PDB file of C-alpha atoms in Angstrom:
ATOM      1  CA  MET A  16     -15.772 -12.918 -70.543  1.00 52.00           C
ATOM      2  CA  ALA A  17     -14.980 -10.298 -66.935  1.00 56.00           C
ATOM      3  CA  THR A  18     -13.069  -7.293 -67.292  1.00 61.00           C
ATOM      4  CA  THR A  19     -10.690  -6.794 -64.704  1.00 61.00           C
ATOM      5  CA  GLU A  20     -12.282  -4.007 -62.655  1.00 61.00           C
ATOM      6  CA  GLU A  21     -15.485  -6.066 -63.021  1.00 60.00           C
ATOM      7  CA  LYS A  22     -13.374  -8.937 -61.302  1.00 56.00           C
ATOM      8  CA  LYS A  23     -12.670  -6.470 -58.517  1.00 55.00           C
ATOM      9  CA  GLU A  24     -15.700  -4.733 -58.125  1.00 59.00           C
ATOM     10  CA  SER A  25     -17.357  -8.074 -57.263  1.00 57.00           C
ATOM     11  CA  SER A  26     -15.463  -9.482 -55.230  1.00 57.00           C
ATOM     12  CA  ALA A  27     -15.727  -5.522 -53.605  1.00 53.00           C
ATOM     13  CA  ARG A  28     -19.355  -6.172 -52.747  1.00 55.00           C
ATOM     14  CA  SER A  29     -19.333  -9.400 -51.539  1.00 52.00           C
ATOM     15  CA  ALA A  30     -16.667  -8.461 -48.702  1.00 52.00           C
ATOM     16  CA  ALA A  31     -18.376  -5.411 -48.595  1.00 51.00           C
ATOM     17  CA  GLY A  32     -21.735  -8.168 -46.394  1.00 51.00           C
ATOM     18  CA  THR A  33     -23.958  -8.032 -49.956  1.00 48.00           C
ATOM     19  CA  THR A  34     -23.966 -11.047 -51.021  1.00 49.00           C
ATOM     20  CA  VAL A  35     -24.386 -12.236 -53.927  1.00 47.00           C
ATOM     21  CA  THR A  36     -26.906 -15.739 -54.616  1.00 51.00           C
ATOM     22  CA  ALA A  37     -26.294 -18.185 -57.245  1.00 49.00           C
ATOM     23  CA  SER A  38     -29.779 -17.186 -58.456  1.00 46.00           C
ATOM     24  CA  SER A  39     -28.952 -13.840 -58.900  1.00 51.00           C
ATOM     25  CA  ALA A  40     -25.409 -14.149 -60.370  1.00 54.00           C
ATOM     26  CA  LEU A  41     -26.246 -16.522 -63.362  1.00 55.00           C
ATOM     27  CA  ASP A  42     -29.085 -15.780 -66.324  1.00 60.00           C
ATOM     28  CA  PHE A  43     -31.625 -19.401 -66.354  1.00 57.00           C
ATOM     29  CA  GLY A  44     -34.412 -17.949 -68.513  1.00 63.00           C
ATOM     30  CA  ASP A  45     -37.381 -19.154 -68.195  1.00 66.00           C
ATOM     31  CA  LEU A  46     -36.351 -21.857 -65.752  1.00 66.00           C
ATOM     32  CA  LYS A  47     -34.861 -19.227 -63.023  1.00 64.00           C
ATOM     33  CA  ASN A  48     -37.825 -19.575 -60.520  1.00 68.00           C
ATOM     34  CA  GLU A  49     -37.629 -24.325 -61.193  1.00 66.00           C
ATOM     35  CA  TRP A  50     -34.037 -23.286 -60.183  1.00 60.00           C
ATOM     36  CA  SER A  51     -33.864 -20.433 -57.610  1.00 62.00           C
ATOM     37  CA  LYS A  52     -36.456 -23.368 -55.614  1.00 60.00           C
ATOM     38  CA  LEU A  53     -33.941 -25.975 -56.179  1.00 58.00           C
ATOM     39  CA  LEU A  54     -30.525 -24.192 -55.510  1.00 56.00           C
ATOM     40  CA  GLU A  55     -33.038 -22.139 -52.034  1.00 57.00           C
ATOM     41  CA  LYS A  56     -34.084 -25.497 -50.917  1.00 52.00           C
ATOM     42  CA  GLN A  57     -37.586 -24.113 -50.694  1.00 45.00           C
ATOM     43  CA  ARG A  58     -38.835 -27.352 -52.002  1.00 46.00           C
ATOM     44  CA  PRO A  59     -41.664 -28.548 -49.073  1.00 47.00           C
ATOM     45  CA  ASP A  60     -42.972 -30.247 -51.461  1.00 44.00           C
ATOM     46  CA  ALA A  61     -40.237 -32.498 -52.161  1.00 45.00           C
ATOM     47  CA  GLU A  62     -40.619 -36.329 -51.128  1.00 47.00           C
ATOM     48  CA  SER A  63     -37.503 -37.731 -50.463  1.00 63.00           C
ATOM     49  CA  ASN A  64     -38.468 -42.206 -50.830  1.00 76.00           C
ATOM     50  CA  LEU A  65     -36.881 -42.488 -47.388  1.00 81.00           C
ATOM     51  CA  LEU A  66     -40.859 -43.625 -46.990  1.00 86.00           C
ATOM     52  CA  LYS A  67     -41.203 -44.695 -49.866  1.00 89.00           C
ATOM     53  CA  VAL A  68     -42.426 -48.411 -50.133  1.00 91.00           C
ATOM     54  CA  ASN A  69     -42.014 -49.306 -55.015  1.00 90.00           C
ATOM     55  CA  VAL A  70     -45.378 -50.859 -55.951  1.00 90.00           C
ATOM     56  CA  ARG A  71     -46.457 -51.517 -59.822  1.00 85.00           C
ATOM     57  CA  ALA A  72     -48.745 -49.120 -61.239  1.00 78.00           C
ATOM     58  CA  SER A  73     -51.514 -52.319 -61.481  1.00 79.00           C
ATOM     59  CA  LYS A  74     -55.520 -51.292 -60.415  1.00 84.00           C
ATOM     60  CA  ILE A  75     -56.678 -52.654 -57.237  1.00 85.00           C
ATOM     61  CA  ASP A  76     -59.700 -54.380 -56.260  1.00 89.00           C
ATOM     62  CA  PRO A  77     -62.255 -52.071 -54.411  1.00 91.00           C
ATOM     63  CA  LEU A  78     -63.028 -54.508 -51.660  1.00 90.00           C
ATOM     64  CA  ALA A  79     -58.714 -54.813 -51.142  1.00 91.00           C
ATOM     65  CA  GLU A  80     -58.680 -51.080 -51.519  1.00 93.00           C
ATOM     66  CA  ALA A  81     -61.098 -50.330 -48.450  1.00 94.00           C
ATOM     67  CA  ALA A  82     -59.468 -53.009 -46.364  1.00 94.00           C
ATOM     68  CA  LEU A  83     -55.754 -51.682 -47.339  1.00 94.00           C
ATOM     69  CA  SER A  84     -57.941 -47.930 -46.684  1.00 95.00           C
ATOM     70  CA  LYS A  85     -59.132 -49.746 -43.127  1.00 95.00           C
ATOM     71  CA  VAL A  86     -55.611 -51.033 -42.375  1.00 95.00           C
ATOM     72  CA  LYS A  87     -53.986 -47.521 -42.763  1.00 95.00           C
ATOM     73  CA  GLU A  88     -55.825 -46.181 -41.023  1.00 95.00           C
ATOM     74  CA  ALA A  89     -55.176 -48.923 -37.929  1.00 94.00           C
ATOM     75  CA  TYR A  90     -51.169 -48.613 -38.864  1.00 94.00           C
ATOM     76  CA  SER A  91     -51.277 -44.664 -38.979  1.00 92.00           C
ATOM     77  CA  THR A  92     -48.623 -41.950 -38.026  1.00 90.00           C
ATOM     78  CA  ASN A  93     -47.351 -38.920 -38.013  1.00 90.00           C
ATOM     79  CA  GLU A  94     -44.574 -38.895 -40.868  1.00 89.00           C
ATOM     80  CA  ASN A  95     -42.732 -35.262 -39.916  1.00 89.00           C
ATOM     81  CA  THR A  96     -42.299 -36.493 -36.746  1.00 91.00           C
ATOM     82  CA  LEU A  97     -40.442 -39.877 -38.375  1.00 91.00           C
ATOM     83  CA  ARG A  98     -38.996 -37.895 -41.042  1.00 90.00           C
ATOM     84  CA  LYS A  99     -37.248 -35.106 -37.930  1.00 90.00           C
ATOM     85  CA  LEU A 100     -36.405 -38.732 -35.488  1.00 90.00           C
ATOM     86  CA  ILE A 101     -34.194 -39.958 -38.859  1.00 91.00           C
ATOM     87  CA  THR A 102     -32.396 -36.130 -39.673  1.00 89.00           C
ATOM     88  CA  ARG A 103     -32.689 -36.262 -36.128  1.00 90.00           C
ATOM     89  CA  LYS A 104     -30.328 -38.662 -34.879  1.00 90.00           C
ATOM     90  CA  GLY A 105     -28.424 -39.582 -38.126  1.00 90.00           C
ATOM     91  CA  TRP A 106     -30.283 -42.620 -39.620  1.00 91.00           C
ATOM     92  CA  ALA A 107     -30.994 -41.455 -43.309  1.00 90.00           C
ATOM     93  CA  THR A 108     -28.131 -42.632 -45.317  1.00 90.00           C
ATOM     94  CA  GLU A 109     -28.911 -46.511 -42.830  1.00 92.00           C
ATOM     95  CA  LEU A 110     -32.197 -46.296 -43.905  1.00 93.00           C
ATOM     96  CA  ASP A 111     -32.284 -45.157 -47.179  1.00 91.00           C
ATOM     97  CA  ARG A 112     -30.060 -48.912 -47.778  1.00 92.00           C
ATOM     98  CA  VAL A 113     -33.437 -50.247 -46.047  1.00 94.00           C
ATOM     99  CA  ILE A 114     -35.475 -49.705 -48.366  1.00 94.00           C
ATOM    100  CA  LYS A 115     -33.603 -49.898 -51.382  1.00 93.00           C
ATOM    101  CA  ARG A 116     -32.897 -53.165 -50.601  1.00 94.00           C
ATOM    102  CA  ILE A 117     -36.915 -53.887 -49.848  1.00 94.00           C
ATOM    103  CA  ASN A 118     -37.422 -52.395 -52.974  1.00 93.00           C
ATOM    104  CA  SER A 119     -35.794 -54.270 -54.555  1.00 93.00           C
ATOM    105  CA  LEU A 120     -36.942 -58.127 -52.721  1.00 92.00           C
ATOM    106  CA  ARG A 121     -38.666 -59.999 -54.951  1.00 92.00           C
ATOM    107  CA  ILE A 122     -42.054 -60.396 -52.198  1.00 92.00           C
ATOM    108  CA  SER A 123     -45.404 -60.955 -53.713  1.00 92.00           C
ATOM    109  CA  GLU A 124     -47.151 -57.659 -54.851  1.00 92.00           C
ATOM    110  CA  SER A 125     -49.861 -58.143 -52.611  1.00 91.00           C
ATOM    111  CA  LYS A 126     -47.832 -57.868 -49.932  1.00 94.00           C
ATOM    112  CA  ARG A 127     -45.277 -55.419 -51.894  1.00 94.00           C
ATOM    113  CA  VAL A 128     -48.650 -52.622 -51.433  1.00 94.00           C
ATOM    114  CA  VAL A 129     -49.956 -53.679 -47.057  1.00 95.00           C
ATOM    115  CA  LEU A 130     -46.231 -52.371 -47.234  1.00 95.00           C
ATOM    116  CA  ALA A 131     -46.180 -50.127 -48.916  1.00 94.00           C
ATOM    117  CA  ALA A 132     -49.082 -48.229 -46.591  1.00 94.00           C
ATOM    118  CA  VAL A 133     -47.553 -49.346 -42.918  1.00 96.00           C
ATOM    119  CA  TYR A 134     -44.006 -48.464 -43.585  1.00 95.00           C
ATOM    120  CA  PRO A 135     -43.804 -45.528 -42.326  1.00 95.00           C
ATOM    121  CA  ALA A 136     -45.853 -47.354 -39.239  1.00 95.00           C
ATOM    122  CA  LEU A 137     -43.639 -49.655 -38.342  1.00 95.00           C
ATOM    123  CA  LEU A 138     -40.319 -47.737 -39.469  1.00 94.00           C
ATOM    124  CA  ASN A 139     -41.704 -45.198 -36.553  1.00 94.00           C
ATOM    125  CA  LYS A 140     -41.814 -48.861 -34.039  1.00 94.00           C
ATOM    126  CA  LEU A 141     -39.176 -50.072 -35.023  1.00 94.00           C
ATOM    127  CA  LEU A 142     -36.943 -47.044 -34.422  1.00 93.00           C
ATOM    128  CA  SER A 143     -39.224 -46.156 -30.851  1.00 90.00           C
ATOM    129  CA  CYS A 144     -37.421 -49.062 -29.432  1.00 87.00           C
ATOM    130  CA  SER A 145     -34.069 -49.146 -27.325  1.00 86.00           C
ATOM    131  CA  GLY A 146     -31.679 -50.353 -28.844  1.00 86.00           C
ATOM    132  CA  ALA A 147     -32.398 -48.749 -32.264  1.00 87.00           C
ATOM    133  CA  ASP A 148     -29.151 -46.800 -32.829  1.00 88.00           C
ATOM    134  CA  GLU A 149     -27.543 -51.056 -32.902  1.00 89.00           C
ATOM    135  CA  GLU A 150     -30.397 -52.338 -35.629  1.00 90.00           C
ATOM    136  CA  VAL A 151     -30.566 -49.409 -37.920  1.00 92.00           C
ATOM    137  CA  LYS A 152     -26.786 -50.004 -38.403  1.00 91.00           C
ATOM    138  CA  ASP A 153     -27.431 -53.490 -39.693  1.00 91.00           C
ATOM    139  CA  GLU A 154     -29.411 -53.092 -43.121  1.00 91.00           C
ATOM    140  CA  MET A 155     -29.823 -56.480 -43.392  1.00 93.00           C
ATOM    141  CA  GLY A 156     -30.826 -57.305 -39.707  1.00 93.00           C
ATOM    142  CA  PHE A 157     -33.389 -54.324 -40.313  1.00 94.00           C
ATOM    143  CA  THR A 158     -34.718 -54.770 -43.468  1.00 94.00           C
ATOM    144  CA  ASP A 159     -35.833 -58.436 -41.290  1.00 95.00           C
ATOM    145  CA  SER A 160     -37.030 -56.838 -38.227  1.00 94.00           C
ATOM    146  CA  VAL A 161     -39.086 -54.434 -40.867  1.00 95.00           C
ATOM    147  CA  LEU A 162     -40.599 -58.066 -42.449  1.00 95.00           C
ATOM    148  CA  PHE A 163     -41.290 -59.856 -39.585  1.00 95.00           C
ATOM    149  CA  GLU A 164     -43.220 -57.065 -38.091  1.00 95.00           C
ATOM    150  CA  LEU A 165     -45.335 -57.063 -41.071  1.00 95.00           C
ATOM    151  CA  GLU A 166     -46.058 -60.916 -41.200  1.00 93.00           C
ATOM    152  CA  ARG A 167     -45.910 -61.106 -37.692  1.00 93.00           C
ATOM    153  CA  GLU A 168     -49.582 -62.841 -36.772  1.00 92.00           C
ATOM    154  CA  ASP A 169     -52.213 -60.213 -35.704  1.00 91.00           C
ATOM    155  CA  GLY A 170     -49.982 -58.327 -38.006  1.00 93.00           C
ATOM    156  CA  PRO A 171     -50.716 -55.337 -41.428  1.00 96.00           C
ATOM    157  CA  LEU A 172     -50.864 -59.119 -43.803  1.00 94.00           C
ATOM    158  CA  ASP A 173     -53.008 -60.794 -41.033  1.00 94.00           C
ATOM    159  CA  ARG A 174     -55.497 -57.819 -40.910  1.00 94.00           C
ATOM    160  CA  PHE A 175     -55.522 -56.958 -43.472  1.00 95.00           C
ATOM    161  CA  ALA A 176     -56.749 -60.759 -45.196  1.00 93.00           C
ATOM    162  CA  GLN A 177     -59.090 -60.062 -41.950  1.00 91.00           C
ATOM    163  CA  GLU A 178     -60.849 -56.656 -43.674  1.00 93.00           C
ATOM    164  CA  VAL A 179     -61.124 -58.551 -46.413  1.00 92.00           C
ATOM    165  CA  VAL A 180     -63.116 -61.585 -45.229  1.00 91.00           C
ATOM    166  CA  LYS A 181     -65.246 -59.364 -43.632  1.00 89.00           C
ATOM    167  CA  LEU A 182     -65.807 -57.055 -46.823  1.00 90.00           C
ATOM    168  CA  VAL A 183     -66.299 -59.907 -48.879  1.00 87.00           C
ATOM    169  CA  GLY A 184     -69.232 -61.075 -45.992  1.00 86.00           C
ATOM    170  CA  ALA A 185     -70.574 -57.594 -46.274  1.00 86.00           C
ATOM    171  CA  LYS A 186     -71.399 -58.347 -49.876  1.00 87.00           C
ATOM    172  CA  HIS A 187     -72.534 -61.731 -50.286  1.00 81.00           C
ATOM    173  CA  ARG A 188     -74.703 -61.533 -47.009  1.00 84.00           C
ATOM    174  CA  ILE A 189     -72.765 -63.330 -44.500  1.00 81.00           C
ATOM    175  CA  ASN A 190     -73.026 -63.021 -40.819  1.00 80.00           C
ATOM    176  CA  PHE A 191     -69.943 -64.227 -39.663  1.00 76.00           C
ATOM    177  CA  ALA A 192     -70.411 -63.393 -36.351  1.00 75.00           C
ATOM    178  CA  GLU A 193     -72.650 -66.910 -36.281  1.00 71.00           C
ATOM    179  CA  ASP A 194     -69.812 -68.929 -37.224  1.00 70.00           C
ATOM    180  CA  ASN A 195     -66.385 -67.119 -36.604  1.00 77.00           C
ATOM    181  CA  VAL A 196     -64.948 -70.251 -36.956  1.00 81.00           C
ATOM    182  CA  LEU A 197     -65.855 -70.078 -40.202  1.00 79.00           C
ATOM    183  CA  CYS A 198     -64.131 -66.531 -40.284  1.00 80.00           C
ATOM    184  CA  ASP A 199     -61.054 -67.505 -39.794  1.00 82.00           C
ATOM    185  CA  LEU A 200     -60.616 -70.418 -41.782  1.00 83.00           C
ATOM    186  CA  ILE A 201     -61.431 -67.981 -44.441  1.00 84.00           C
ATOM    187  CA  ALA A 202     -58.799 -64.928 -43.911  1.00 84.00           C
ATOM    188  CA  HIS A 203     -56.707 -68.318 -42.524  1.00 84.00           C
ATOM    189  CA  GLN A 204     -56.716 -68.268 -46.535  1.00 86.00           C
ATOM    190  CA  VAL A 205     -56.392 -65.086 -47.601  1.00 86.00           C
ATOM    191  CA  ARG A 206     -53.710 -64.797 -45.723  1.00 85.00           C
ATOM    192  CA  ALA A 207     -51.811 -67.825 -46.828  1.00 87.00           C
ATOM    193  CA  GLY A 208     -52.435 -66.178 -50.372  1.00 85.00           C
ATOM    194  CA  LEU A 209     -51.032 -63.424 -50.308  1.00 81.00           C
TER     195      LEU A 209
END
């Protein structure tokens, strides 16, 4: 218990211009470093779930993994710039609702894996267009817009299917350059299976 004199001395110190931080005033024992990071908000490695689509922790086929990395490379975006845009425009609450809705959707795991790889790029594309302020406020409509961009013709799912077909063709020494129609038919079947 603090005595009356200690309370007066403490208030005199704070009035004199010296600030007392919560981490220095409280004894956290062994957890002092972790708590000081939390209290001072100096957590550069902290990841918000704003740009993260949940996927199951399952093993992906190596060919599909290679195709996914090519698609992710094609749809790369600067996430820091995107986060700054979201913060500046004040869209964090709306986009948090959108990502929660996307994570709760019943879509196939293969679509979810591709969506997780390209979600920041799709979000960047949708937020960069004019009228994004009104679209973000409608969380159901914005979720549908994200899924439309994922599934549109020549979108990420089509590109993923084409990359898988190319890699399987290369593995089995099938020359799709001679018969481009066969490549398109197989890619269409792979895309339908996603």
